[in-house]
XYZ file of C-alpha atoms in Angstrom:
758
model
C -26.526 94.308 -86.478
C -29.013 95.423 -83.825
C -32.367 96.734 -84.947
C -32.166 100.565 -84.786
C -35.509 100.665 -83.017
C -34.282 98.336 -80.271
C -31.022 100.247 -79.945
C -32.897 103.537 -79.673
C -35.220 102.021 -77.052
C -32.278 100.916 -74.909
C -30.603 104.308 -75.287
C -33.747 106.178 -74.282
C -34.231 103.941 -71.250
C -30.650 104.512 -70.083
C -31.012 108.257 -70.486
C -34.332 108.294 -68.681
C -33.012 106.265 -65.725
C -29.887 108.417 -65.525
C -32.020 111.550 -65.431
C -34.277 110.190 -62.695
C -31.425 108.851 -60.524
C -28.885 111.669 -60.971
C -31.524 114.356 -60.695
C -32.570 113.137 -57.253
C -29.636 114.886 -55.519
C -30.134 118.222 -57.242
C -33.854 118.074 -56.557
C -33.132 117.651 -52.842
C -30.769 120.636 -52.817
C -33.050 122.979 -54.736
C -36.297 121.988 -53.066
C -37.814 124.474 -50.665
C -40.538 122.911 -48.454
C -42.519 126.147 -48.551
C -42.116 126.680 -52.278
C -44.783 125.339 -54.589
C -44.740 125.535 -58.355
C -47.462 125.217 -60.905
C -46.315 121.694 -61.661
C -47.388 120.611 -58.174
C -50.994 121.549 -58.976
C -52.983 119.121 -61.169
C -54.244 120.710 -64.359
C -55.689 119.826 -67.770
C -53.707 118.229 -70.561
C -51.724 120.683 -72.643
C -53.017 120.993 -76.143
C -49.617 120.874 -77.847
C -48.239 118.079 -75.658
C -44.848 117.884 -73.919
C -41.489 116.388 -74.775
C -39.951 113.405 -72.988
C -37.592 115.516 -70.861
C -40.428 117.596 -69.434
C -42.482 114.516 -68.650
C -39.540 112.836 -66.905
C -38.933 115.971 -64.879
C -42.577 115.874 -63.784
C -42.181 112.207 -62.799
C -39.071 113.069 -60.808
C -40.922 115.869 -59.013
C -43.783 113.528 -58.120
C -41.312 110.925 -56.841
C -39.592 113.388 -54.509
C -42.417 115.740 -53.508
C -43.028 114.183 -50.071
C -39.396 113.662 -49.088
C -39.118 116.865 -47.082
C -41.647 115.388 -44.650
C -39.403 112.389 -43.952
C -36.046 112.258 -42.223
C -33.029 111.596 -44.396
C -32.198 108.476 -42.355
C -35.645 106.950 -42.855
C -35.573 107.615 -46.611
C -33.941 104.996 -48.765
C -33.356 105.634 -52.464
C -31.700 102.589 -53.994
C -29.971 102.608 -57.347
C -31.356 99.706 -59.355
C -28.054 99.061 -61.139
C -27.439 97.655 -64.600
C -29.238 94.369 -63.946
C -32.248 96.429 -62.894
C -32.094 98.361 -66.161
C -32.320 95.067 -68.031
C -35.507 94.175 -66.176
C -36.981 97.590 -66.923
C -35.950 97.244 -70.550
C -37.877 93.962 -70.626
C -41.137 95.781 -69.907
C -40.471 98.217 -72.728
C -39.592 95.393 -75.109
C -42.730 93.488 -74.126
C -44.844 96.432 -75.177
C -42.886 96.746 -78.431
C -43.022 93.023 -79.245
C -46.769 92.879 -78.650
C -47.381 94.794 -81.895
C -45.730 92.120 -84.053
C -47.815 89.887 -86.273
C -49.343 86.804 -84.655
C -47.001 84.182 -86.116
C -43.804 86.017 -85.187
C -45.239 86.899 -81.769
C -46.186 83.263 -81.064
C -42.745 81.928 -82.009
C -40.952 84.587 -79.975
C -43.057 84.178 -76.825
C -42.775 80.387 -76.996
C -38.980 80.641 -77.135
C -38.833 83.152 -74.257
C -41.152 81.063 -72.084
C -39.411 77.748 -72.753
C -35.910 79.194 -72.205
C -36.816 80.866 -68.917
C -38.611 77.787 -67.598
C -35.701 75.506 -68.520
C -33.131 77.796 -66.857
C -35.123 78.093 -63.634
C -35.816 74.347 -63.357
C -32.119 73.560 -63.767
C -31.016 76.367 -61.480
C -33.300 75.323 -58.614
C -33.011 71.542 -59.168
C -36.676 71.120 -60.150
C -36.757 68.481 -62.884
C -39.508 68.220 -65.514
C -41.346 71.235 -64.204
C -43.590 73.819 -65.776
C -43.673 77.499 -64.819
C -46.363 80.085 -64.218
C -45.300 83.753 -64.102
C -47.424 86.108 -62.024
C -47.227 89.630 -60.587
C -48.863 88.872 -57.205
C -46.747 86.360 -55.303
C -49.856 84.630 -53.879
C -51.446 84.193 -57.283
C -49.369 81.113 -58.114
C -50.651 79.240 -55.054
C -54.200 80.298 -55.949
C -53.916 78.827 -59.452
C -52.377 75.650 -58.032
C -55.382 75.281 -55.705
C -57.717 75.557 -58.686
C -55.664 72.942 -60.509
C -55.975 70.540 -57.566
C -59.729 71.147 -57.318
C -60.136 70.359 -61.024
C -58.024 67.221 -60.563
C -59.763 65.861 -57.463
C -63.331 66.788 -58.420
C -64.047 65.334 -61.870
C -67.424 67.076 -62.251
C -66.236 70.460 -60.967
C -66.246 71.979 -64.475
C -69.947 71.183 -64.966
C -71.360 70.998 -61.421
C -69.361 73.794 -59.763
C -69.848 74.334 -56.042
C -72.340 71.474 -55.751
C -69.546 68.902 -55.821
C -67.650 70.895 -53.184
C -70.732 70.968 -50.970
C -71.109 67.207 -51.056
C -67.501 66.706 -49.962
C -65.877 69.764 -48.441
C -62.241 70.339 -49.444
C -59.631 71.179 -46.795
C -56.454 73.242 -47.264
C -53.769 72.791 -44.587
C -51.060 75.318 -43.754
C -48.661 75.972 -40.936
C -49.528 78.365 -38.124
C -46.204 80.075 -38.929
C -47.301 80.924 -42.477
C -47.654 84.561 -43.452
C -50.794 86.195 -42.090
C -53.803 86.398 -44.369
C -52.693 83.731 -46.831
C -55.448 81.281 -45.929
C -58.160 83.947 -45.972
C -56.938 85.089 -49.387
C -57.256 81.582 -50.837
C -60.729 81.040 -49.422
C -61.984 84.415 -50.652
C -60.618 83.950 -54.166
C -61.866 80.378 -54.463
C -65.266 81.114 -52.944
C -64.725 78.652 -50.113
C -65.822 79.095 -46.489
C -63.158 79.617 -43.854
C -64.058 76.198 -42.457
C -62.128 74.771 -45.427
C -58.927 76.195 -43.931
C -57.017 74.200 -41.304
C -54.065 75.804 -39.521
C -51.618 73.200 -38.230
C -49.829 74.199 -34.977
C -46.060 74.166 -34.753
C -44.006 71.975 -32.458
C -44.219 72.943 -28.796
C -42.422 70.030 -27.095
C -39.787 68.748 -29.505
C -37.907 70.272 -32.390
C -38.119 73.834 -33.592
C -40.862 76.092 -32.312
C -41.488 77.228 -35.900
C -41.809 73.875 -37.690
C -45.105 72.243 -38.469
C -46.129 69.472 -36.089
C -46.172 66.427 -38.395
C -47.774 64.056 -35.894
C -50.614 66.479 -35.219
C -51.085 67.002 -38.969
C -51.520 63.269 -39.506
C -54.111 63.130 -36.740
C -56.010 66.022 -38.339
C -55.977 64.277 -41.718
C -57.501 61.114 -40.256
C -60.213 63.098 -38.478
C -61.151 65.000 -41.648
C -61.333 61.802 -43.696
C -63.555 60.180 -41.098
C -65.902 63.183 -41.156
C -66.318 62.974 -44.933
C -64.041 65.844 -45.904
C -61.441 65.751 -48.695
C -57.844 66.782 -47.779
C -56.794 68.807 -50.782
C -53.532 70.701 -50.401
C -50.764 71.359 -47.854
C -48.744 74.599 -47.796
C -45.306 74.107 -46.206
C -42.465 76.542 -45.540
C -38.855 76.451 -46.623
C -38.068 79.472 -44.514
C -40.949 80.735 -42.381
C -41.852 84.414 -42.860
C -40.779 85.266 -39.322
C -37.832 83.113 -38.268
C -36.708 81.585 -41.570
C -37.166 77.966 -40.462
C -37.829 75.047 -42.782
C -40.502 72.451 -42.145
C -39.695 68.738 -42.246
C -40.354 68.589 -45.959
C -39.227 64.987 -46.421
C -41.632 63.671 -43.798
C -44.411 65.937 -45.085
C -43.925 64.648 -48.642
C -44.313 61.077 -47.443
C -47.490 62.005 -45.608
C -48.889 63.806 -48.658
C -48.198 60.813 -50.904
C -49.933 58.551 -48.392
C -53.116 60.657 -48.299
C -52.971 61.875 -51.925
C -52.462 65.553 -51.003
C -50.764 68.204 -53.124
C -47.649 69.667 -51.433
C -46.778 73.297 -52.127
C -43.623 74.921 -50.686
C -42.634 78.577 -50.404
C -40.044 80.608 -48.493
C -36.703 82.393 -48.790
C -34.648 79.260 -48.136
C -35.619 77.982 -51.583
C -33.010 80.394 -52.921
C -30.257 78.186 -51.454
C -31.201 75.455 -53.939
C -29.010 77.322 -56.422
C -25.907 76.844 -54.248
C -23.431 74.012 -54.572
C -24.200 72.715 -51.087
C -27.823 72.483 -50.002
C -29.035 71.261 -46.626
C -31.089 68.069 -46.684
C -34.141 69.815 -45.228
C -34.264 72.325 -48.097
C -33.227 69.810 -50.771
C -36.418 67.850 -50.038
C -38.371 70.741 -51.559
C -37.289 69.567 -55.025
C -39.678 66.598 -54.631
C -42.734 68.728 -53.872
C -45.594 69.214 -56.326
C -45.109 72.984 -56.654
C -43.017 75.837 -55.271
C -43.113 79.630 -55.550
C -39.903 81.620 -56.180
C -39.698 85.402 -55.693
C -36.639 86.181 -57.788
C -37.119 89.953 -57.817
C -36.084 90.595 -54.193
C -33.533 87.764 -54.203
C -31.602 89.129 -57.179
C -32.343 92.819 -56.729
C -34.455 92.996 -59.886
C -37.296 95.536 -59.970
C -40.714 94.633 -61.372
C -39.900 91.061 -62.401
C -42.649 88.484 -61.904
C -42.700 85.738 -59.312
C -42.520 82.170 -60.610
C -44.442 79.088 -59.534
C -42.873 75.817 -60.680
C -45.202 72.814 -60.739
C -45.531 69.299 -62.119
C -48.724 68.117 -63.748
C -49.353 65.819 -66.679
C -52.706 67.103 -67.965
C -52.251 70.381 -69.897
C -56.008 70.816 -70.271
C -56.469 71.055 -66.508
C -53.572 73.492 -66.273
C -55.299 75.603 -68.899
C -58.596 75.422 -67.016
C -56.872 76.477 -63.785
C -55.164 79.437 -65.483
C -51.602 78.141 -65.121
C -51.145 78.209 -68.885
C -52.624 80.543 -71.453
C -53.161 80.651 -75.182
C -52.658 84.414 -75.314
C -49.126 85.239 -76.538
C -49.175 88.673 -74.924
C -49.583 87.152 -71.446
C -46.567 84.945 -72.099
C -44.464 88.095 -72.386
C -44.521 88.382 -68.578
C -41.385 86.257 -68.590
C -39.473 88.682 -70.851
C -37.966 90.906 -68.066
C -36.812 87.791 -66.233
C -35.497 86.258 -69.475
C -33.298 89.314 -70.078
C -32.117 89.566 -66.455
C -31.152 85.899 -66.158
C -29.039 86.152 -69.282
C -27.414 89.339 -68.062
C -26.475 87.851 -64.673
C -25.596 84.389 -65.925
C -25.453 81.245 -63.837
C -22.381 82.366 -61.901
C -23.852 85.798 -61.145
C -27.061 84.300 -59.776
C -25.235 81.775 -57.604
C -22.878 84.485 -56.348
C -25.776 86.614 -55.108
C -27.312 83.696 -53.235
C -23.924 82.809 -51.788
C -23.269 86.389 -50.706
C -26.524 86.532 -48.752
C -25.676 83.303 -46.930
C -22.165 84.549 -46.114
C -23.471 87.845 -44.751
C -25.829 85.979 -42.443
C -23.064 83.691 -41.242
C -20.816 86.693 -40.597
C -23.464 88.437 -38.521
C -24.230 85.236 -36.626
C -20.577 84.770 -35.671
C -20.163 88.389 -34.560
C -23.318 88.346 -32.451
C -21.895 85.559 -30.296
C -19.499 88.065 -28.713
C -22.134 90.722 -27.985
C -23.383 90.832 -24.407
C -27.129 90.435 -23.807
C -27.787 89.520 -27.458
C -28.886 86.055 -28.414
C -30.317 84.513 -31.516
C -33.894 83.794 -30.593
C -34.041 80.681 -32.780
C -31.391 78.238 -33.854
C -29.871 79.056 -37.229
C -31.339 76.646 -39.754
C -28.435 75.309 -41.822
C -27.323 77.846 -44.413
C -30.516 79.902 -44.146
C -29.952 83.547 -45.046
C -32.266 84.702 -42.246
C -30.852 85.652 -38.837
C -33.242 86.551 -36.015
C -31.796 88.000 -32.817
C -33.043 89.884 -29.794
C -31.874 91.734 -26.719
C -32.407 89.661 -23.592
C -32.224 90.965 -20.021
C -33.177 88.693 -17.139
C -33.343 91.507 -14.595
C -32.837 91.234 -10.874
C -36.393 90.383 -9.807
C -37.435 87.621 -7.473
C -38.536 85.381 -10.321
C -42.253 85.592 -9.691
C -44.752 85.433 -12.536
C -45.408 89.174 -12.370
C -41.722 89.997 -12.540
C -41.152 87.622 -15.446
C -44.060 89.086 -17.387
C -42.786 92.591 -16.693
C -39.295 91.694 -17.886
C -40.663 90.141 -21.086
C -42.711 93.220 -21.913
C -39.789 95.512 -21.174
C -37.549 93.393 -23.405
C -40.108 93.609 -26.200
C -40.151 97.397 -25.929
C -36.358 97.565 -25.955
C -36.119 95.269 -28.992
C -38.652 97.457 -30.773
C -36.463 100.486 -30.059
C -33.283 98.642 -31.056
C -34.752 97.524 -34.368
C -35.968 101.024 -35.190
C -32.559 102.493 -34.377
C -30.685 99.951 -36.516
C -33.053 100.374 -39.454
C -32.687 104.157 -39.304
C -28.900 104.282 -38.812
C -27.971 101.513 -41.299
C -30.772 101.343 -43.880
C -28.642 99.370 -46.348
C -28.822 96.319 -44.053
C -32.591 96.189 -44.349
C -33.214 94.921 -40.806
C -36.823 94.876 -39.670
C -38.885 93.954 -36.610
C -40.870 90.741 -36.314
C -43.301 89.449 -33.707
C -42.832 85.768 -32.935
C -45.412 83.933 -30.906
C -42.964 82.305 -28.484
C -40.099 84.799 -28.663
C -41.874 88.138 -28.630
C -40.395 91.121 -30.450
C -37.202 90.335 -32.386
C -34.938 91.951 -34.958
C -34.571 90.148 -38.276
C -31.676 90.357 -40.711
C -32.513 88.967 -44.146
C -29.840 90.044 -46.651
C -31.413 87.963 -49.392
C -34.154 90.577 -49.647
C -31.494 93.344 -49.917
C -28.677 91.406 -51.576
C -28.220 94.107 -54.197
C -27.403 96.743 -51.586
C -25.962 94.988 -48.503
C -22.201 94.556 -48.180
C -19.751 93.117 -45.655
C -18.943 96.580 -44.329
C -22.635 97.116 -43.639
C -22.739 93.992 -41.485
C -19.667 95.125 -39.518
C -21.237 98.521 -39.045
C -24.437 96.844 -37.880
C -22.540 94.893 -35.220
C -20.742 98.025 -33.998
C -24.021 99.878 -33.790
C -25.524 97.058 -31.726
C -22.556 97.207 -29.346
C -23.135 100.941 -28.876
C -26.868 100.624 -28.242
C -26.740 97.704 -25.791
C -25.125 99.686 -22.903
C -27.765 102.388 -23.302
C -30.511 99.778 -22.980
C -28.861 98.215 -19.928
C -28.417 101.561 -18.167
C -32.029 102.457 -18.846
C -33.364 99.164 -17.483
C -31.170 99.407 -14.391
C -32.391 102.933 -13.612
C -36.079 102.210 -14.187
C -36.746 101.084 -10.607
C -34.852 104.030 -9.121
C -36.857 106.362 -11.331
C -40.136 104.821 -10.169
C -39.191 105.147 -6.501
C -38.099 108.768 -6.930
C -41.343 109.695 -8.663
C -43.466 108.007 -6.013
C -41.460 109.742 -3.277
C -42.217 113.276 -4.454
C -45.682 114.673 -3.904
C -47.419 116.019 -6.965
C -45.945 113.466 -9.376
C -47.464 110.127 -10.299
C -45.713 107.216 -11.947
C -47.481 105.827 -15.021
C -46.944 102.173 -15.955
C -46.466 101.732 -19.703
C -44.505 98.616 -20.625
C -44.677 99.394 -24.328
C -42.492 102.485 -23.853
C -38.777 101.958 -24.483
C -37.273 104.550 -22.151
C -36.608 105.501 -18.566
C -40.275 105.808 -17.710
C -43.474 107.835 -17.782
C -44.768 110.321 -15.235
C -47.545 112.858 -14.866
C -47.705 116.085 -12.855
C -50.929 116.010 -10.842
C -50.495 118.607 -8.070
C -53.710 120.411 -8.976
C -56.352 121.661 -6.554
C -58.996 119.032 -5.882
C -61.612 121.753 -5.486
C -61.950 121.979 -9.262
C -64.464 119.788 -11.043
C -63.339 116.916 -13.234
C -63.408 118.792 -16.559
C -61.550 121.840 -15.242
C -59.052 119.649 -13.453
C -58.294 117.687 -16.640
C -57.926 120.905 -18.610
C -55.562 122.348 -16.002
C -53.517 119.127 -15.934
C -53.191 119.153 -19.706
C -52.128 122.792 -19.696
C -49.480 122.278 -17.006
C -48.041 119.078 -18.511
C -47.839 120.632 -21.983
C -45.989 123.645 -20.587
C -43.753 121.362 -18.521
C -42.888 119.252 -21.563
C -42.002 122.378 -23.527
C -39.700 123.626 -20.775
C -37.989 120.237 -20.427
C -37.222 120.107 -24.124
C -35.612 123.535 -23.860
C -33.114 122.262 -21.281
C -29.638 121.294 -22.350
C -29.516 117.583 -21.577
C -28.979 114.229 -23.269
C -32.484 113.040 -22.437
C -35.423 113.144 -24.788
C -38.884 114.152 -23.578
C -42.094 113.553 -25.503
C -45.829 113.206 -25.070
C -45.655 109.503 -25.951
C -47.136 107.532 -28.859
C -49.682 109.333 -30.990
C -52.389 106.767 -30.311
C -51.267 105.785 -26.824
C -53.711 105.073 -24.031
C -52.109 107.487 -21.557
C -52.748 111.218 -21.890
C -51.183 114.291 -20.282
C -47.991 112.368 -19.561
C -44.292 113.038 -20.004
C -42.373 110.173 -21.606
C -38.653 110.147 -20.825
C -36.341 108.475 -23.332
C -33.259 106.300 -22.990
C -30.816 107.025 -20.186
C -27.042 106.970 -19.764
C -24.832 105.610 -17.005
C -24.106 108.982 -15.369
C -27.752 110.066 -15.184
C -28.744 111.629 -11.850
C -32.294 110.339 -11.475
C -33.043 112.215 -8.259
C -32.025 115.538 -9.791
C -34.111 114.801 -12.867
C -37.270 114.034 -10.886
C -36.801 116.965 -8.492
C -36.278 119.317 -11.414
C -39.486 118.138 -13.051
C -41.400 118.575 -9.768
C -40.025 122.103 -9.161
C -40.729 123.180 -12.726
C -44.253 121.817 -12.479
C -44.911 123.728 -9.254
C -43.536 126.918 -10.791
C -45.832 126.583 -13.774
C -48.833 125.847 -11.562
C -48.166 128.718 -9.104
C -47.488 131.220 -11.843
C -50.681 130.153 -13.558
C -52.609 130.657 -10.317
C -50.908 134.035 -9.775
C -52.024 135.284 -13.157
C -55.561 134.035 -12.635
C -55.781 135.603 -9.160
C -54.242 138.850 -10.378
C -56.750 139.088 -13.199
C -59.664 138.554 -10.819
C -58.312 141.005 -8.238
C -57.751 143.700 -10.859
C -61.263 143.243 -12.212
C -62.842 143.572 -8.766
C -60.592 146.513 -7.893
C -61.597 148.433 -10.995
C -65.274 147.912 -10.238
C -64.773 149.098 -6.664
C -62.762 152.100 -7.865
C -65.540 153.113 -10.219
C -68.039 153.044 -7.364
C -65.821 155.088 -5.051
C -64.965 157.623 -7.769
C -68.632 158.130 -8.496
C -69.252 158.669 -4.795
C -66.348 161.135 -4.626
C -67.767 163.124 -7.547
C -71.134 163.380 -5.791
C -69.461 164.650 -2.605
C -67.465 167.161 -4.596
C -70.619 168.425 -6.237
C -72.180 169.027 -2.836
C -69.092 170.826 -1.486
C -68.422 173.136 -4.449
C -71.958 173.704 -5.585
C -73.628 173.516 -8.944
C -72.442 176.937 -10.221
C -68.785 175.910 -10.150
C -69.561 173.033 -12.489
C -70.704 175.418 -15.260
C -67.638 176.049 -17.500
C -67.741 179.857 -17.819
C -69.335 180.612 -14.452
C -67.132 178.128 -12.686
C -63.959 179.726 -14.042
C -65.035 183.197 -12.772
C -65.956 181.834 -9.343
C -62.728 179.894 -9.030
C -60.810 183.117 -9.942
C -62.699 185.248 -7.441
C -62.841 182.607 -4.714
C -60.377 179.768 -5.265
C -61.180 176.435 -3.672
C -58.340 174.970 -1.574
C -59.139 171.256 -1.951
C -56.768 168.426 -1.442
C -56.595 166.191 -4.524
C -58.331 162.946 -3.801
C -57.767 159.677 -5.594
C -57.389 155.991 -5.198
C -54.482 153.643 -5.840
C -54.857 149.889 -6.321
C -52.242 147.747 -4.569
C -51.745 144.475 -6.475
C -49.887 142.909 -3.578
C -52.606 143.560 -0.998
C -55.453 143.466 -3.491
C -57.096 146.583 -2.036
C -57.885 150.237 -2.857
C -56.015 152.894 -0.891
C -56.124 156.685 -0.717
C -53.557 158.753 -2.625
C -53.485 161.448 0.079
C -50.179 160.189 1.518
C -48.667 160.060 -1.968
C -49.415 163.751 -2.616
C -48.213 164.779 0.835
C -44.860 162.917 0.635
C -44.396 163.321 -3.113
C -43.542 159.589 -3.220
C -45.420 156.334 -3.122
C -44.901 154.184 -0.031
C -43.244 150.823 -0.684
C -44.948 147.722 0.585
C -43.600 144.290 1.211
C -43.109 142.311 -1.963
C -45.032 139.094 -2.558
C -43.344 135.811 -1.744
C -41.170 134.530 -4.562
C -42.025 131.349 -6.379
C -39.758 128.322 -6.133
C -36.808 128.327 -8.465
C -34.657 125.561 -9.826
C -31.737 124.962 -7.540
C -29.329 122.903 -9.669
C -26.017 121.892 -8.240
C -23.034 123.913 -9.307
C -21.716 122.546 -12.610
C -18.551 122.675 -14.578
C -18.543 124.689 -17.797
C -20.135 122.673 -20.594
C -21.609 120.038 -18.260
C -25.153 119.127 -19.210
C -28.069 118.779 -16.847
C -28.872 115.599 -14.909
C -25.272 114.358 -14.998
C -23.438 112.950 -12.019
C -19.973 114.400 -11.431
C -17.152 111.973 -12.070
C -14.762 110.917 -9.332
C -11.941 112.985 -10.814
C -13.981 116.116 -10.304
C -14.644 115.602 -6.563
C -11.822 117.861 -5.456
C -12.864 120.526 -7.926
C -16.465 120.349 -6.760
C -15.349 120.751 -3.098
C -13.299 123.806 -3.999
C -16.224 125.219 -5.919
C -18.529 124.630 -2.961
C -16.147 126.446 -0.567
C -15.816 129.424 -2.878
C -19.581 129.481 -3.328
C -20.111 129.560 0.455
C -17.646 132.426 0.785
C -19.564 134.409 -1.813
C -22.820 133.812 0.049
C -21.261 134.961 3.359
C -19.918 138.123 1.741
C -23.322 138.911 0.320
C -24.970 138.396 3.697
C -22.460 140.778 5.333
C -23.556 143.698 3.116
C -26.209 145.767 4.992
C -29.564 146.096 3.292
C -30.789 149.733 2.984
C -34.146 150.426 4.588
C -36.894 151.825 2.349
C -37.490 155.558 2.495
C -41.078 156.670 2.193
C -40.665 160.353 1.316
C -37.147 160.601 -0.070
C -38.008 161.037 -3.703
C -39.903 163.621 -5.592
C -41.302 161.043 -7.986
C -43.650 158.254 -7.140
C -42.140 154.894 -8.067
C -44.437 152.250 -9.445
C -44.707 149.039 -7.443
C -43.955 145.922 -9.460
C -45.154 142.360 -9.368
C -42.604 139.720 -10.346
C -43.542 136.498 -12.073
C -41.502 133.628 -13.499
C -44.368 132.069 -15.376
C -44.649 131.566 -19.071
C -47.282 134.241 -19.103
C -44.764 136.996 -18.381
C -46.148 138.902 -21.334
C -49.551 139.022 -19.674
C -47.951 140.177 -16.437
C -46.237 142.976 -18.317
C -49.531 143.857 -19.930
C -50.910 144.314 -16.422
C -48.054 146.661 -15.642
C -50.574 149.361 -14.781
C -50.148 148.586 -11.165
C -52.053 151.581 -9.861
C -55.532 152.714 -10.638
C -55.625 156.413 -9.780
C -58.078 159.168 -10.405
C -57.813 162.790 -9.416
C -60.789 164.872 -8.557
C -62.452 166.606 -11.411
C -61.608 170.232 -11.448
């Protein structure tokens, strides 16, 4: 019979996980980005406390509160599955077991630790090994370094850094190791960075990602001759970038010769659990220590990493921290102990085998994809596949052209990796930067083995086949785009090799009379307005202001292109729209200045007219009562005088003709601003698209009918303006196509008139 407490603990965990996972969908549907509840605001603890359901609901809210800011494609919520529940149950059991009495706790932890260590050593072919369980995956290597220091420096326990000063230790690691690992070791051990030696990889023979063994041996001899002590070598069974394995057999022989500790890490160590293991990886079983990250490999959340090592002196292991006398710390292995039993030997091997098969499937399918190549040779049955888009271009082969092509390929691979990761998140592809290959896309199903399936790999290949033509069309049109931009005055082509798209341009047709600050402000204003208008167009292109922290400012970045893109129409449209925005902006500024000056001039003339009127009529007529009697006895026959302000001419004119003709004379309208003259399109056809060959006849017919319409319109006589044909004075208008049409309407008082005071 199961202990009721343990049964209740498992039941509560299952209910809690079900609530958190199933409630995610309903939380997404009910969540309003603009709606905030009191639970979102931190507050004091409630005096009466809360039940478990309320607390779990709060946890769920905190888990999902920022999801509305992310796109659904970029968000990845993975169900941990039953094996994940076992790992989570292990953490709960560890807390429960820790309250047992010391004797029972010691016996239980010893059994858990010995069982887990025995299973892992047999599973990964590591005979007579001990295990250290740690949360930080670099911590195992750190404790191993301390163990080696205690072993090689007999007086280290009593003398400390003095013995290290007399003979400086040296730690060797490959240049392809993960960044920051060497600095981490030196900082934690209190060693200077001079104790770290990075061994270059092969550049002439063999893989570009394997440690150069001959150079390592030469470095060892030089350090020994200078009085240093070679301490430890960190090798890779699956480099972090390309997944390559160092020549572990040759490195082990070299380490035995110079009495150096050999530590191995990498994803390819997972293949040791398979029935067939490549000779290069199998040599890792002879190393002095290795680190296994079983959590990502098996899809287990919050399980510790394991460092297997061989050492005969338990006292030194205790001094280095690899073993402990505290039973509670031994409970770190409990989640892994439960998960290994739940999966069983066959389940563990099946997961490793599945990851290898997925990689082989992708590798075979990529052979048939044009312009895609695996950037490095596939290393045996390694689960890591690294591939990249490669385009040689049509340049002359000079150094400048080759460098340009490489940078463009890097940008395109960056875009391709981002697209694949967003469209198929279950594949877990990511982007890596390799020193000799540049930007590449990496597929490592071992890190997502719990969620990646065969269908996902097939979907990944199909997605690659769809994206490759887009990349090719964009690269082929880049030169045409540059030439078109340079051909049109007012536009400047901006070189930005990091941008994966058709290209970058800037509208710069701004008066050079302005100073630098005003010119920059005007350029920013025009390009922002131009970008807004371009995004409002109905086209397949994307327009943006570029990267947030990019070096270029006030630019328009054009995204990926398609085969039927009309580059000349695109560039001409951008130039015309930019000129419209600039001219309309100038029109508004000039109109504002003209109106201001006209009003001031009108005030002066009206004041002068009032003074003349006072002299003509006399002072008595200005007195209200006396003036009324005089006007009744002797009316004054005065022609109303006023002024009208003509926005077109920018001048004040007399209103005498208006009162005589009972109508306002019409003047010539201002010249119209340029307008977009797109070619005639079929219904539903988007902008910047070339017409297909099948539509040539239709386009010719449309052109003929369009010409006939124009001729008919030209044949209609235009009526001449009549000056005095109306009894009402029409108001002259000023047309504007600028964004500031609201301001132009606000200035719709197009006349400034004033009648004589009576």
